[in-house]
Tab-separated table of C-alpha atoms in Angstrom:
chain	number	residue	atom	x	y	z
A	561	MET	CA	63.185	98.759	122.556
A	562	ALA	CA	59.791	100.371	121.852
A	563	PHE	CA	59.762	104.064	122.634
A	564	LEU	CA	56.293	103.995	124.256
A	565	THR	CA	56.568	102.720	127.847
A	566	ASN	CA	54.528	102.999	131.036
A	567	LYS	CA	57.121	105.390	132.462
A	568	LEU	CA	56.836	107.603	129.377
A	569	LEU	CA	53.051	107.688	129.663
A	570	PHE	CA	53.323	108.643	133.348
A	571	ILE	CA	55.741	111.491	132.589
A	572	ALA	CA	53.556	112.643	129.671
A	573	PHE	CA	50.517	112.789	131.962
A	574	PHE	CA	52.549	114.784	134.482
A	575	ILE	CA	53.646	117.277	131.820
A	576	LEU	CA	50.085	117.502	130.510
A	577	ILE	CA	48.866	118.528	133.973
A	578	ILE	CA	51.718	121.053	134.371
A	579	HIS	CA	50.924	122.846	131.117
A	580	CYS	CA	47.196	122.722	131.834
A	581	ILE	CA	47.803	124.450	135.185
A	582	GLU	CA	50.077	127.076	133.624
A	583	THR	CA	47.475	127.776	130.941
A	584	LEU	CA	44.715	128.126	133.521
A	585	ALA	CA	46.889	130.604	135.440
A	586	TYR	CA	45.743	133.189	132.868
A	587	ALA	CA	42.201	132.719	134.179
A	588	VAL	CA	43.276	133.978	137.620
A	589	ARG	CA	43.795	137.559	136.436
A	590	LEU	CA	40.510	137.457	134.549
A	591	SER	CA	38.791	136.317	137.729
A	592	GLY	CA	40.579	138.929	139.840
A	593	ALA	CA	39.514	141.709	137.473
A	594	ARG	CA	35.956	140.372	137.422
A	595	VAL	CA	35.579	140.432	141.220
A	596	LYS	CA	37.894	143.475	141.611
A	597	LEU	CA	40.300	141.705	143.967
A	598	ILE	CA	43.617	141.903	142.123
A	599	ALA	CA	45.907	141.438	145.128
A	600	SER	CA	44.066	138.303	146.251
A	601	SER	CA	44.085	136.971	142.690
A	602	LEU	CA	47.861	137.468	142.449
A	603	SER	CA	48.249	135.407	145.603
A	604	LEU	CA	46.296	132.576	143.974
A	605	PHE	CA	48.302	133.054	140.771
A	606	SER	CA	51.570	132.751	142.715
A	607	MET	CA	50.378	129.532	144.332
A	608	MET	CA	49.548	128.037	140.935
A	609	VAL	CA	52.945	129.027	139.526
A	610	ILE	CA	54.727	127.502	142.530
A	611	VAL	CA	52.774	124.254	142.122
A	612	SER	CA	53.553	124.046	138.399
A	613	ARG	CA	57.258	124.858	138.905
A	614	MET	CA	57.538	122.300	141.704
A	615	ALA	CA	55.789	119.678	139.571
A	616	ASN	CA	58.155	120.498	136.713
A	617	MET	CA	61.162	119.954	138.979
A	618	MET	CA	59.708	116.645	140.211
A	619	GLN	CA	59.327	115.206	136.721
A	620	GLN	CA	62.858	116.103	135.599
A	621	PRO	CA	64.623	113.080	137.209
A	622	PHE	CA	62.055	110.733	135.631
A	623	THR	CA	62.529	112.400	132.257
A	624	GLY	CA	66.291	112.063	132.572
A	625	SER	CA	65.960	108.373	133.459
A	626	LEU	CA	64.510	107.722	130.007
A	627	ILE	CA	68.058	108.099	128.687
A	628	ASP	CA	69.300	105.473	131.138
A	629	THR	CA	66.664	102.937	130.050
A	630	ALA	CA	66.819	103.622	126.292
A	631	GLY	CA	69.336	100.830	125.706
A	632	PRO	CA	72.546	100.805	123.659
A	633	LEU	CA	70.879	100.418	120.244
A	634	ASN	CA	69.328	103.389	118.417
A	635	THR	CA	69.534	105.425	121.619
A	636	LEU	CA	69.349	108.805	119.900
A	637	GLN	CA	66.299	107.883	117.846
A	638	ILE	CA	64.446	106.294	120.755
A	639	VAL	CA	65.094	109.221	123.107
A	640	GLU	CA	64.193	111.739	120.403
A	641	ASN	CA	60.856	109.998	119.798
A	642	GLN	CA	60.147	109.846	123.518
A	643	TYR	CA	60.974	113.501	124.072
A	644	ARG	CA	58.899	114.586	121.087
A	645	PHE	CA	56.033	112.620	122.620
A	646	LEU	CA	56.487	114.628	125.840
A	647	ILE	CA	56.499	117.892	123.894
A	648	GLY	CA	53.232	116.725	122.321
A	649	ALA	CA	51.858	116.167	125.840
A	650	SER	CA	52.576	119.828	126.635
A	651	THR	CA	50.505	120.818	123.590
A	652	VAL	CA	47.620	118.581	124.680
A	653	GLY	CA	47.804	120.024	128.211
A	654	THR	CA	47.585	123.552	126.804
A	655	VAL	CA	44.540	122.573	124.733
A	656	PHE	CA	42.852	121.167	127.854
A	657	GLY	CA	43.627	124.431	129.645
A	658	MET	CA	42.002	126.389	126.807
A	659	ILE	CA	38.891	124.208	126.978
A	660	LEU	CA	38.638	124.635	130.756
A	661	LEU	CA	39.327	128.405	130.725
A	662	PRO	CA	35.686	129.636	131.006
A	663	THR	CA	34.919	127.115	133.745
A	664	PHE	CA	37.965	127.954	135.820
A	665	THR	CA	37.491	131.690	135.359
A	666	ALA	CA	34.161	131.297	137.149
A	667	LEU	CA	35.559	128.901	139.763
A	668	PHE	CA	38.577	131.094	140.466
A	669	SER	CA	36.274	134.076	140.974
A	670	ARG	CA	34.550	132.219	143.821
A	671	THR	CA	37.909	131.023	145.189
A	672	ILE	CA	39.381	134.557	145.206
A	673	ILE	CA	36.348	135.896	147.074
A	674	LEU	CA	36.662	133.014	149.533
A	675	LEU	CA	40.380	133.727	149.988
A	676	ALA	CA	39.608	137.372	150.746
A	677	ASN	CA	36.836	136.417	153.197
A	678	GLU	CA	39.174	133.991	154.965
A	679	ARG	CA	41.723	136.812	155.351
A	680	GLY	CA	44.311	135.025	153.214
A	681	SER	CA	44.196	131.691	155.028
A	682	VAL	CA	45.019	129.139	152.321
A	683	LEU	CA	44.297	126.175	154.607
A	684	SER	CA	40.821	127.519	155.343
A	685	VAL	CA	40.191	127.980	151.621
A	686	ILE	CA	41.259	124.404	150.908
A	687	LYS	CA	39.033	123.125	153.702
A	688	ARG	CA	36.043	125.136	152.455
A	689	SER	CA	36.714	124.171	148.833
A	690	PHE	CA	36.162	120.513	149.613
A	691	SER	CA	32.942	121.085	151.522
A	692	LEU	CA	29.817	119.570	149.978
A	693	SER	CA	28.053	122.928	149.577
A	694	PHE	CA	31.044	124.536	147.816
A	695	LEU	CA	31.449	121.583	145.453
A	696	LYS	CA	27.730	121.566	144.707
A	697	GLN	CA	27.699	125.286	143.881
A	698	GLY	CA	30.945	125.010	141.936
A	699	SER	CA	29.584	122.202	139.765
A	700	LYS	CA	27.053	124.666	138.344
A	701	HIS	CA	29.903	126.599	136.699
A	702	ILE	CA	31.274	123.601	134.821
A	703	HIS	CA	30.530	123.898	131.117
A	704	LEU	CA	32.229	123.550	127.766
A	705	PRO	CA	33.396	126.749	126.052
A	706	LYS	CA	31.022	128.313	123.535
A	707	ILE	CA	31.653	130.472	120.483
A	708	SER	CA	29.886	133.290	122.312
A	709	TYR	CA	32.831	133.382	124.759
A	710	LEU	CA	34.978	134.739	121.924
A	711	ARG	CA	32.478	137.421	120.899
A	712	GLY	CA	34.102	140.838	120.690
A	713	ILE	CA	37.657	139.481	120.673
A	714	GLY	CA	39.687	140.895	117.775
A	715	LEU	CA	43.238	141.215	116.541
A	716	LYS	CA	43.195	145.006	116.834
A	717	THR	CA	43.486	144.842	120.623
A	718	ILE	CA	46.454	142.472	120.604
A	719	PRO	CA	50.048	143.772	120.931
A	720	MET	CA	51.748	141.548	118.341
A	721	ARG	CA	55.222	141.932	119.863
A	722	LEU	CA	53.915	140.593	123.163
A	723	PHE	CA	52.211	137.749	121.300
A	724	VAL	CA	55.438	136.760	119.497
A	725	ILE	CA	57.525	136.998	122.677
A	726	ASN	CA	55.065	134.715	124.431
A	727	ILE	CA	55.438	132.123	121.661
A	728	ILE	CA	59.239	132.234	121.884
A	729	VAL	CA	59.324	132.071	125.701
A	730	THR	CA	56.879	129.155	125.770
A	731	ALA	CA	58.886	127.248	123.159
A	732	ILE	CA	62.124	127.765	125.129
A	733	TYR	CA	60.488	126.753	128.413
A	734	THR	CA	58.928	123.654	126.835
A	735	ILE	CA	62.205	122.269	125.454
A	736	GLY	CA	64.641	123.642	128.050
A	737	VAL	CA	65.041	120.436	130.044
A	738	LEU	CA	64.489	118.071	127.119
A	739	SER	CA	67.052	119.716	124.826
A	740	ALA	CA	69.629	119.820	127.628
A	741	LEU	CA	69.140	116.127	128.371
A	742	TYR	CA	69.303	115.205	124.698
A	743	ALA	CA	72.459	117.298	124.342
A	744	SER	CA	74.114	114.997	126.889
A	745	LEU	CA	73.818	112.230	124.270
A	746	LEU	CA	75.252	114.442	121.550
A	747	ALA	CA	78.225	115.378	123.763
A	748	PRO	CA	78.639	112.485	126.247
A	749	ASN	CA	82.034	113.784	127.389
A	750	ARG	CA	80.287	116.970	128.557
A	751	ALA	CA	77.087	115.352	129.849
A	752	GLY	CA	77.192	117.027	133.264
A	753	ALA	CA	77.538	120.511	131.791
A	754	THR	CA	74.780	119.991	129.229
A	755	ILE	CA	72.294	118.613	131.762
A	756	MET	CA	72.906	121.462	134.214
A	757	ALA	CA	72.318	123.959	131.383
A	758	SER	CA	68.583	123.204	131.624
A	759	GLY	CA	68.289	125.315	134.773
A	760	LEU	CA	69.919	128.279	133.041
A	761	ILE	CA	67.647	127.975	130.001
A	762	ASN	CA	64.447	127.740	132.039
A	763	GLY	CA	65.687	130.568	134.241
A	764	ILE	CA	66.143	132.829	131.205
A	765	ALA	CA	62.654	131.896	129.965
A	766	THR	CA	61.176	132.706	133.382
A	767	ILE	CA	62.965	136.075	133.481
A	768	LEU	CA	61.687	136.956	129.989
A	769	LEU	CA	58.182	136.022	131.115
A	770	ALA	CA	58.481	138.218	134.206
A	771	LEU	CA	59.953	141.145	132.257
A	772	PHE	CA	57.753	141.318	129.179
A	773	ILE	CA	54.472	139.435	129.698
A	774	ASP	CA	53.337	139.302	133.340
A	775	PRO	CA	53.646	143.079	134.013
A	776	LYS	CA	51.667	143.964	130.885
A	777	ILE	CA	48.745	141.705	131.745
A	778	SER	CA	48.836	142.778	135.412
A	779	VAL	CA	48.590	146.452	134.414
A	780	LEU	CA	45.628	145.686	132.149
A	781	ALA	CA	43.916	143.892	135.039
A	782	ASP	CA	44.514	146.932	137.283
A	783	ASP	CA	43.044	149.196	134.589
A	784	VAL	CA	39.872	147.107	134.561
A	785	VAL	CA	39.498	147.401	138.339
A	786	ASN	CA	40.184	151.154	138.255
A	787	GLY	CA	37.747	151.734	135.421
A	788	LYS	CA	40.478	152.776	132.980
A	789	GLY	CA	40.257	149.688	130.764
A	790	SER	CA	37.733	147.154	129.556
A	791	TYR	CA	37.337	143.584	130.732
A	792	LEU	CA	36.866	142.564	127.101
A	793	LYS	CA	40.352	143.821	126.191
A	794	LEU	CA	41.867	141.923	129.107
A	795	LYS	CA	40.013	138.783	128.045
A	796	SER	CA	41.126	139.280	124.431
A	797	ILE	CA	44.781	139.529	125.383
A	798	SER	CA	44.511	136.577	127.780
A	799	VAL	CA	42.939	134.401	125.078
A	800	PHE	CA	45.619	135.361	122.563
A	801	MET	CA	48.382	134.792	125.110
A	802	ILE	CA	47.019	131.293	125.661
A	803	THR	CA	46.897	130.825	121.901
A	804	GLY	CA	50.528	131.959	121.839
A	805	ARG	CA	51.325	129.289	124.431
A	806	LEU	CA	49.734	126.668	122.188
A	807	ILE	CA	51.739	127.819	119.166
A	808	GLY	CA	54.860	127.892	121.350
A	809	THR	CA	54.482	124.231	122.336
A	810	ILE	CA	54.074	123.325	118.663
A	811	ALA	CA	57.109	125.433	117.690
A	812	ALA	CA	59.047	123.568	120.387
A	813	GLN	CA	58.971	120.488	118.137
A	814	LEU	CA	60.963	122.444	115.542
A	815	LEU	CA	63.415	123.885	118.075
A	816	PHE	CA	64.059	120.689	120.039
A	817	ILE	CA	67.004	119.276	118.044
A	818	PRO	CA	68.527	122.670	117.106
A	819	GLY	CA	68.323	123.638	120.781
A	820	ALA	CA	70.082	120.439	121.858
A	821	THR	CA	72.766	120.946	119.199
A	822	TYR	CA	73.325	124.521	120.339
A	823	ILE	CA	73.633	123.477	124.001
A	824	ALA	CA	76.110	120.728	123.080
A	825	TRP	CA	78.173	123.260	121.106
A	826	LEU	CA	78.006	125.902	123.828
A	827	THR	CA	79.338	123.571	126.523
A	828	LYS	CA	82.611	123.284	124.589
A	829	PHE	CA	83.447	126.734	125.952
A	830	ILE	CA	82.545	125.730	129.515
A	831	VAL	CA	84.362	122.424	129.923
């Protein structure tokens, strides 16, 4: 059986969109600091996170079904190739998010202002967003990123520990489900335990994100609004955090099999 199937391409496209959305979530704080509406921007940020998490949950059954359709011959190799292809899709999605960052920073700024004007009514924002005038004005902000966008960004403003943590968390989040599913092939007698471990792994990654990364960037955004910090520093850290996400998805290729092996070993103490 060839590893590249229509189902695999569909799942890969889904994962690409998920990681693109999660990458663009960094643009929300930039937009909120730009228009000085942090609370409204966090509301938009929360909506984007919910959408990406829900989409991630929706694709999990399809991803798991790849094991069922792999066939009895060379199952491990076929599934490994398919899952590495999906990890590659997460990298491509992150790259698309990086390319679209300047455009969506501008678009999110208009959306945050609209959300504030509509007194937090999401349905009204959605309705207005699809109006002809809004789409026409929004199209003016669509442009490819330029080198000038990176002007003034330097390594001196970047907390390296935060950068490294972001890489690790992204790598864990990227392979959490895939490694757990693959571990069910390595330990078929403990398949149920290994598959359910994916929720625990992603939960730990989400907690690490909430503890170490989100608060830091939120405080920097508040400093910009209160005049205590510079927008350039916030943009610098956001760009490097996105770069960390990209490196994390690439590092996930290296951690995929070791992660699956570790999960398979760990479940021996559960079953």
